[in-house]
Coordinates of C-alpha atoms and ligand atoms in Angstrom, one line a residue:
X20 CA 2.5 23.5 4.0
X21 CA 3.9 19.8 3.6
X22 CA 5.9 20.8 7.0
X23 CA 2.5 21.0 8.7
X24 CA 1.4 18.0 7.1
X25 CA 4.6 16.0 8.1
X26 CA 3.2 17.4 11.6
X27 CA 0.4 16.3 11.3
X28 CA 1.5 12.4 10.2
X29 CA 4.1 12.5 12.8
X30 CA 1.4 13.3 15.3
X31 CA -1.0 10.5 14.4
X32 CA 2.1 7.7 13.8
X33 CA 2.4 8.3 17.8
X34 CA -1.6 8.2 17.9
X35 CA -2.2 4.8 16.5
X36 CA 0.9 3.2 17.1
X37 CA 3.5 3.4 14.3
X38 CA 7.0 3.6 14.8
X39 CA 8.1 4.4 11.2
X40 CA 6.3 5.3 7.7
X41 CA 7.7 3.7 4.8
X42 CA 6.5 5.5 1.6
X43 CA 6.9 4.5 -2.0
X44 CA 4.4 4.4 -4.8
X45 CA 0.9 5.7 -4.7
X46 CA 0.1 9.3 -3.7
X47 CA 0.7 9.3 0.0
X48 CA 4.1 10.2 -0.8
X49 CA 3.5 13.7 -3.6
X50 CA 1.2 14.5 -1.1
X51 CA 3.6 14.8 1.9
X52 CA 6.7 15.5 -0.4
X53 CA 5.6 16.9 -3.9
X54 CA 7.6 14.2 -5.1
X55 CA 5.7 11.2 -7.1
X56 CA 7.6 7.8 -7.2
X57 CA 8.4 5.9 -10.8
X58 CA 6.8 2.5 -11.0
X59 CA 10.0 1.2 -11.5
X60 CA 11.5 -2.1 -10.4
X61 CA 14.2 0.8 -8.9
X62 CA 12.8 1.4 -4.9
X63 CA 11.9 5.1 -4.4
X64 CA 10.8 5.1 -0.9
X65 CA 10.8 7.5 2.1
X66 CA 11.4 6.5 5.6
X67 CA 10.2 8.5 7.9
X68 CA 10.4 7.8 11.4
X69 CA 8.0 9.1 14.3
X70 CA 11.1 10.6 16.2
X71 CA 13.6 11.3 13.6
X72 CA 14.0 13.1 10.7
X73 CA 12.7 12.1 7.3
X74 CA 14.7 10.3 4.3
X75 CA 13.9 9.6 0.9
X76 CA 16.0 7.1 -0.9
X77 CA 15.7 7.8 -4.0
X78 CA 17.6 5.5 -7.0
X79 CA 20.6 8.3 -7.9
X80 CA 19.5 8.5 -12.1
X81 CA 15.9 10.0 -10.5
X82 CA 17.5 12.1 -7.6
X83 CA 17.9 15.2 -9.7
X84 CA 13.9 15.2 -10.4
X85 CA 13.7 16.0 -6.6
X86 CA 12.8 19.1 -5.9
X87 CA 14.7 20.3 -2.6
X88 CA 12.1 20.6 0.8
X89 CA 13.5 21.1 4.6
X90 CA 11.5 18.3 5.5
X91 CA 13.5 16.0 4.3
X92 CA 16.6 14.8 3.1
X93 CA 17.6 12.8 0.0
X94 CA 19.7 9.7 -0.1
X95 CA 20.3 8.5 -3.6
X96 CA 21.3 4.9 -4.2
X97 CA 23.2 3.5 -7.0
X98 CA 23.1 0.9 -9.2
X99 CA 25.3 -1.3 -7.2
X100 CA 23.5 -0.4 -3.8
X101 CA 21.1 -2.6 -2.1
X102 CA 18.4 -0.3 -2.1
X103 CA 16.5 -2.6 0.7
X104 CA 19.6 -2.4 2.9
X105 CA 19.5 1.6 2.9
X106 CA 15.8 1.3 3.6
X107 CA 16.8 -1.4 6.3
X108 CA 19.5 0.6 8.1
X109 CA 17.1 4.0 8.3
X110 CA 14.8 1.8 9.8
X111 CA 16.6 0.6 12.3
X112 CA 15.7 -1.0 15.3
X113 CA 11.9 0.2 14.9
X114 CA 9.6 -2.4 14.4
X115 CA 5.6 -1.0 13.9
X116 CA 6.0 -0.2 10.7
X117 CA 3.4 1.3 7.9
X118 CA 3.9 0.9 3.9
X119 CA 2.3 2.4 1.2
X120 CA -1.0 0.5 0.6
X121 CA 0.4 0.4 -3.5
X122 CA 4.1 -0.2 -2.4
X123 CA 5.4 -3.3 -4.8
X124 CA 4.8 -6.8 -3.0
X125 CA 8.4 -7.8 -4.2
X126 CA 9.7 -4.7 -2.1
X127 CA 7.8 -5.5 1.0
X128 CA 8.6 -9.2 0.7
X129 CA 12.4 -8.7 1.0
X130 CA 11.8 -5.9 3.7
X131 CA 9.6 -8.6 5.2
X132 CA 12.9 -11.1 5.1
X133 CA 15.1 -8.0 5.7
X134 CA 13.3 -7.3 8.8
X135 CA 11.5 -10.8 10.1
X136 CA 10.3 -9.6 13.8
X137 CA 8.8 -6.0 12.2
X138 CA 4.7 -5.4 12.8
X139 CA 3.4 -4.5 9.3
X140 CA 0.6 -1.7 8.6
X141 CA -0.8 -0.2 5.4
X142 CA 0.2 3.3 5.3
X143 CA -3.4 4.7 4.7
X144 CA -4.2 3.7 8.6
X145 CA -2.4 7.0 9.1
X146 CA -2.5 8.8 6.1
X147 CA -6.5 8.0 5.0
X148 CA -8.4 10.4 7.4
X149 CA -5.5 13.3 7.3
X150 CA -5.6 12.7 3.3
X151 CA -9.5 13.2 3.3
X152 CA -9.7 16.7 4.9
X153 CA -8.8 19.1 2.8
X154 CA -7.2 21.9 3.4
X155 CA -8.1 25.2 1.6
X156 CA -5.6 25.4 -1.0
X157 CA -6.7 22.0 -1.5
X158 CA -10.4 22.5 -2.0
X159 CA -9.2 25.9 -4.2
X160 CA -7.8 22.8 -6.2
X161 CA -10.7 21.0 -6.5
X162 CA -12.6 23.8 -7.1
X163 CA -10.3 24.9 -10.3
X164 CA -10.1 21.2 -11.7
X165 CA -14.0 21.1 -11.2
X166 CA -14.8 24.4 -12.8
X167 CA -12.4 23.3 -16.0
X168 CA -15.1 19.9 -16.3
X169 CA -18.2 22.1 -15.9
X170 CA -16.9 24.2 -19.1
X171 CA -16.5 20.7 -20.8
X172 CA -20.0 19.4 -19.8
X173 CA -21.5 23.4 -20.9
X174 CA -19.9 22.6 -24.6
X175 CA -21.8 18.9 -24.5
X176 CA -25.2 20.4 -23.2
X177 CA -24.9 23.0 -25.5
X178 CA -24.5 21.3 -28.8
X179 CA -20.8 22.2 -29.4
X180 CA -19.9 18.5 -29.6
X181 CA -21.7 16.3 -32.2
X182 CA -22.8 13.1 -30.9
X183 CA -25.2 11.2 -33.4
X184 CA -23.4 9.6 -35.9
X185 CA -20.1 9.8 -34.2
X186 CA -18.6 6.4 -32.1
X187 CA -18.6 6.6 -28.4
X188 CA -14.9 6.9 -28.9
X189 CA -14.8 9.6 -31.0
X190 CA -16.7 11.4 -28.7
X191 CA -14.8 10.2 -25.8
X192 CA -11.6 11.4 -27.5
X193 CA -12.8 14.8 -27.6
X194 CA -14.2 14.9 -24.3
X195 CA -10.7 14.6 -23.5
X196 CA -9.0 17.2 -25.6
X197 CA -11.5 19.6 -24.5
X198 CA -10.4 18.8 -20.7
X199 CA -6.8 19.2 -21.9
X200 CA -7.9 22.7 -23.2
X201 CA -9.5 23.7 -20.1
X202 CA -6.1 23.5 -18.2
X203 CA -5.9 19.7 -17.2
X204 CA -2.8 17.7 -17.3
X205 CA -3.5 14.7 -17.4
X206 CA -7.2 12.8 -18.4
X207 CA -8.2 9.9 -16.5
X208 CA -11.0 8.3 -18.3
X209 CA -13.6 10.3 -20.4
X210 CA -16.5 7.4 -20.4
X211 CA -19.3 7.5 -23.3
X212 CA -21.9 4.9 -22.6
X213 CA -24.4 5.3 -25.6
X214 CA -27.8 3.6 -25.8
X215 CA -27.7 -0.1 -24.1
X216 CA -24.2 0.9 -23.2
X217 CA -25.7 3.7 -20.8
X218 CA -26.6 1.3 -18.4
X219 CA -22.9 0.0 -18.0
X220 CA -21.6 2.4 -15.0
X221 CA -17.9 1.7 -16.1
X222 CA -17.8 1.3 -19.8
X223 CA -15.2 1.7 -22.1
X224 CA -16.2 3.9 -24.9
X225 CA -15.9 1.7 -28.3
X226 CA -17.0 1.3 -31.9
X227 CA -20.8 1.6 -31.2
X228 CA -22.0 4.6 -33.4
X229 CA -24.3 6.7 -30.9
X230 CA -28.1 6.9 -32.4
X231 CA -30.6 9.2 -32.4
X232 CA -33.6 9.0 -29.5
X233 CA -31.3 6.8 -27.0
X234 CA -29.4 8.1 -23.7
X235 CA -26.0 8.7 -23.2
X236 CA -24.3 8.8 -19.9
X237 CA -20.6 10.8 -19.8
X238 CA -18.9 10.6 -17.1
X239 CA -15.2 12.1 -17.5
X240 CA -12.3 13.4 -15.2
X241 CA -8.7 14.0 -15.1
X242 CA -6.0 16.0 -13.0
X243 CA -5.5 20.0 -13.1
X244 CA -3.0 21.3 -10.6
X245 CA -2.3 17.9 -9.0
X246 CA -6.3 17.3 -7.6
X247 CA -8.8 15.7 -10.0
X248 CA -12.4 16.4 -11.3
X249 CA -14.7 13.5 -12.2
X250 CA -18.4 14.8 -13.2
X251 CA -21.5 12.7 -15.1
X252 CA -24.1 14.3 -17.0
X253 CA -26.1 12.3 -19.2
X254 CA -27.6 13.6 -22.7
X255 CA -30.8 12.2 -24.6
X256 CA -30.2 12.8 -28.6
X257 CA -32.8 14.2 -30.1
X258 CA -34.5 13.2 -33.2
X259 CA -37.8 12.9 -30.9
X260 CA -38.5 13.7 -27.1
X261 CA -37.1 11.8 -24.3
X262 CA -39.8 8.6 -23.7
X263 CA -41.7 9.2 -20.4
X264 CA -40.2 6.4 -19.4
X265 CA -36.7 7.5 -19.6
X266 CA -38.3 10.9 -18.7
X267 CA -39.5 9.4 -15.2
X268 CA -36.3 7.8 -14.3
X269 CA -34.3 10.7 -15.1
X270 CA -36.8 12.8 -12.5
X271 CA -36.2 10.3 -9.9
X272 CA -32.5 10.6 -10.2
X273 CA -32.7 14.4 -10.7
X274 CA -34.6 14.8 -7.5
X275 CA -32.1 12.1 -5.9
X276 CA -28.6 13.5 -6.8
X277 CA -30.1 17.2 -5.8
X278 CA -31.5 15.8 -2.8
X279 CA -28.0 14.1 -1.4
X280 CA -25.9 17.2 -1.9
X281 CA -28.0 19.0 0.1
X282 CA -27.7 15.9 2.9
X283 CA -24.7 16.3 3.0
X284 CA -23.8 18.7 6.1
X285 CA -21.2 18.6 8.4
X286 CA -21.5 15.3 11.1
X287 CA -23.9 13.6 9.5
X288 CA -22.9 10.2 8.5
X289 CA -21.5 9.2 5.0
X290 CA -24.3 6.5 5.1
X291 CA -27.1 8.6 5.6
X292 CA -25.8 10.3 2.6
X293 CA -26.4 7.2 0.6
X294 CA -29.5 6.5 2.3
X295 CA -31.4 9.3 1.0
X296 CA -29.8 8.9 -2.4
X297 CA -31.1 5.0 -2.0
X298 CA -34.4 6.2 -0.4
X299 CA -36.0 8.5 -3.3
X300 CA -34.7 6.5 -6.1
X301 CA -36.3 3.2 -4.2
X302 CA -39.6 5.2 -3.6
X303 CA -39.8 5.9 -7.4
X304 CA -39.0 2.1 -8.2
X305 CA -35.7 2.0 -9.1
X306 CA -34.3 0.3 -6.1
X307 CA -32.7 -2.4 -7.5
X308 CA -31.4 -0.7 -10.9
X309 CA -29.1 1.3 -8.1
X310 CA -26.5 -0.9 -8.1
X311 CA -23.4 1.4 -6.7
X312 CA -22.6 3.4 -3.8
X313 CA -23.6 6.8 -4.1
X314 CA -20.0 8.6 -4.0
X315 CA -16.3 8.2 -2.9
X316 CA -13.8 10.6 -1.7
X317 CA -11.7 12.5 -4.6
X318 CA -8.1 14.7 -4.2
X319 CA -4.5 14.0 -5.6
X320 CA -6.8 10.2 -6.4
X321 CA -9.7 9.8 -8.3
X322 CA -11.3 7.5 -5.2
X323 CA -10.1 7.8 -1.6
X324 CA -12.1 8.4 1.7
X325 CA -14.4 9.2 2.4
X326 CA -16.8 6.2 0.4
X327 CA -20.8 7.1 1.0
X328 CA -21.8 3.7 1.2
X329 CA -24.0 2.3 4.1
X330 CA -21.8 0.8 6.9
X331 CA -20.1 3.4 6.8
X332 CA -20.7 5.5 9.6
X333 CA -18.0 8.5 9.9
X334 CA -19.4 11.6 9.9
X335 CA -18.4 14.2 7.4
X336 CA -16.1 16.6 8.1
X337 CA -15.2 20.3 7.2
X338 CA -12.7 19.9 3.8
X339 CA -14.0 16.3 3.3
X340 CA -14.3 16.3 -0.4
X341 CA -16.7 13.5 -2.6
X342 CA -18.6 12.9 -5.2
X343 CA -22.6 12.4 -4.9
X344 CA -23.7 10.5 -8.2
X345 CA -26.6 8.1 -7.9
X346 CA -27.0 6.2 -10.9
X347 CA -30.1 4.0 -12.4
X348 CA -29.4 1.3 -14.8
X349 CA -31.4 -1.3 -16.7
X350 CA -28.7 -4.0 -18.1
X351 CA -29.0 -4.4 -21.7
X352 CA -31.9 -1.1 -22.0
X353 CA -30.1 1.9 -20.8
X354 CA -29.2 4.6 -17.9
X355 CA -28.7 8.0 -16.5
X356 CA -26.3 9.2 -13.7
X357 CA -25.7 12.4 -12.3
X358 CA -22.2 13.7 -10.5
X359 CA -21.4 16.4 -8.7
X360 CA -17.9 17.0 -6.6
X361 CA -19.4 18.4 -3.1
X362 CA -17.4 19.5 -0.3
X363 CA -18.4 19.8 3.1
X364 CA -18.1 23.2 5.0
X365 CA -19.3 24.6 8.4
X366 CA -21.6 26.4 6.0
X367 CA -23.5 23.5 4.7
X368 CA -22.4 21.4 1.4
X369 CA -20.4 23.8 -1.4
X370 CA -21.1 21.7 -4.9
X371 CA -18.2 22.1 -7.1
X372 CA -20.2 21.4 -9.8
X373 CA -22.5 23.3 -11.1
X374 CA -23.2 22.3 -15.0
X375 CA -27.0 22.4 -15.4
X376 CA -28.2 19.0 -14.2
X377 CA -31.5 18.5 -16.6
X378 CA -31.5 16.1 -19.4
X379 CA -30.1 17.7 -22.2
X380 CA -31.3 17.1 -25.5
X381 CA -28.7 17.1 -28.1
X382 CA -27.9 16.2 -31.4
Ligands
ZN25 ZN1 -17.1 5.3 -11.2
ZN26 ZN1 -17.3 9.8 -12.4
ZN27 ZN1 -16.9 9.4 -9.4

């Protein structure tokens, strides 16, 4: 599996023009490796040329947490080694070089002074398109991390989880247990935006004690066999119906979000995706309370390529994996969004998620 992928780097590294990959924090490197760098002032960093064979330098006190692969080797440093030299001397005379996009500025710098006639890349120039198409162990992945979020979102929309009464942390708390009991590791954010706070795409669930008759928008995700699920529903607490006006702009969303899954087929472009998103919800009105892209790219990151945002034209691919979650949002008032996962297939868009989508009323 990572053989074929070191393949598959190797391969474009001659493609674009890069002599040697330099690999250190972010998740280029447990993708390739199944090994995930400390943030550490310690370099971890792999150096793997286009024509030779792959090292990781690793500092010795982490070298045991390496798990042994025939794609590479494993060259622990010590506390009195120059870790830059190592990197330095594996290197050597190659001079197009590519770095992890999150590698440490101080480390580059001093490769940088290290290595003053080297061409500098960021890493994702070759990783970013391989990264985005998933294989199918990897959508499998998806898929399992997705189904555990859809269990969480069936216990909100079906009353299991109290939310009147209770602060929009409180909720959010438990939001994330319940994803830790549905098999993830790790939770990435578990977002409660209650009332006024609904219309806030990115807020951080606080002190405000969720009301009756107002929206709230959860949007929550987190890692489950090293890929991640992200999913938004968004709730109206009951106490009295939904107000046709909220009931209006969650139609126009509804009809949006639905709409933009099923646009999204194999070569068309991640902008047109947007665009139809951007189209029904500015037919109904809403244009301007649209304020985000419709979806980004998700796998061993939250947000990765491919973006569905207008300019950009790629078309989708088999295995390309993103969210669609058009949002509507009046500052200060309230909002709604809806997220699905969505993968692209020969045989038209497979949604990961499949929570019901309507406005559930709960208490
Ligand atoms: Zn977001
Ligand atoms: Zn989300
Ligand atoms: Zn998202």
């Amino acid at each position: 599996m990572s053989e074929a992928r070191m393949q598959r780097v190797r391969a474009r590294m001659t493609e674009v023009g890069i002599d040697a990959l330099l690999l250190s924090l972010g998740a280029d490197l447990p993708w390739l490796t199944g090994y995930e760098a400390m943030p550490l002032e310690r370099l971890t960093m792999l150096v793997l040329p286009a024509d030779g064979d792959a090292v990781l330098v690793v500092p010795e006190l982490e070298a045991p947490r390496v798990e042994d692969r025939p794609e590479f080797t494993v060259r622990p440093w010590t506390e009195t080694d120059n870790a830059i030299d190592v990197v330095a001397a594996l290197v050597g005379g190659r001079r197009r070089l590519a770095i992890s996009d999150r590698a440490w500025a101080t480390f580059l710098l001093r490769l940088q002074s290290k290595l003053p006639d080297a061409a500098w890349s960021p890493a994702s120039a070759v990783t970013s398109p391989l990264r985005a198409v998933k294989d199918e162990e990897e959508v499998e992945a998806l898929a399992r991390a997705s189904a555990a979020a859809d269990r969480v979102s069936a216990q909100l929309q079906s009353g299991e989880v109290r939310f009147v009464g209770r602060t929009e942390a409180e909720v959010s708390a438990e939001i994330g247990r319940r994803l830790r009991a549905e098999g993830h590791s790790r939770v990435n954010f578990a977002i409660v935006g209650s009332g006024p706070n609904s219309a806030s795409p990115h807020h951080e669930p606080g002190p405000r004690v969720i009301e009756p008759n107002e929206p709230v928008v959860c949007d929550f995700g987190g890692v489950l066999d090293g890929y991640c699920s992200d999913t938004t529903r968004t709730f109206w607490t009951g106490g009295s119906d939904p107000t046709p006006n909220f009931r209006d702009l969650y139609a126009v969303l509804f009809e949006a979000q639905r709409a933009a899954v099923d646009a999204a087929v194999v070569g068309t472009p991640c902008e047109d995706v947007d665009g139809v998103a951007r189209g029904i919800i500015t037919d109904g009105g809403y244009g301007v309370q649209f304020i985000h892209r419709t979806g980004h790219g998700i796998g061993i990151e939250e947000h990765e390529d491919p973006y569905l945002v207008r300019g950009n034209a790629e078309p989708l691919e088999p295995g390309h994996a993103f969210s669609i979650e058009p949002g509507i949002y009046f500052a200060g008032r309230w909002g709604a969004r809806i997220e699905d996962i969505v993968v692209a297939t020969a045989e038209g868009p497979r949604a990961l998620n499949t929570a019901p989508h309507e406005l559930a009323v709960v208490d």
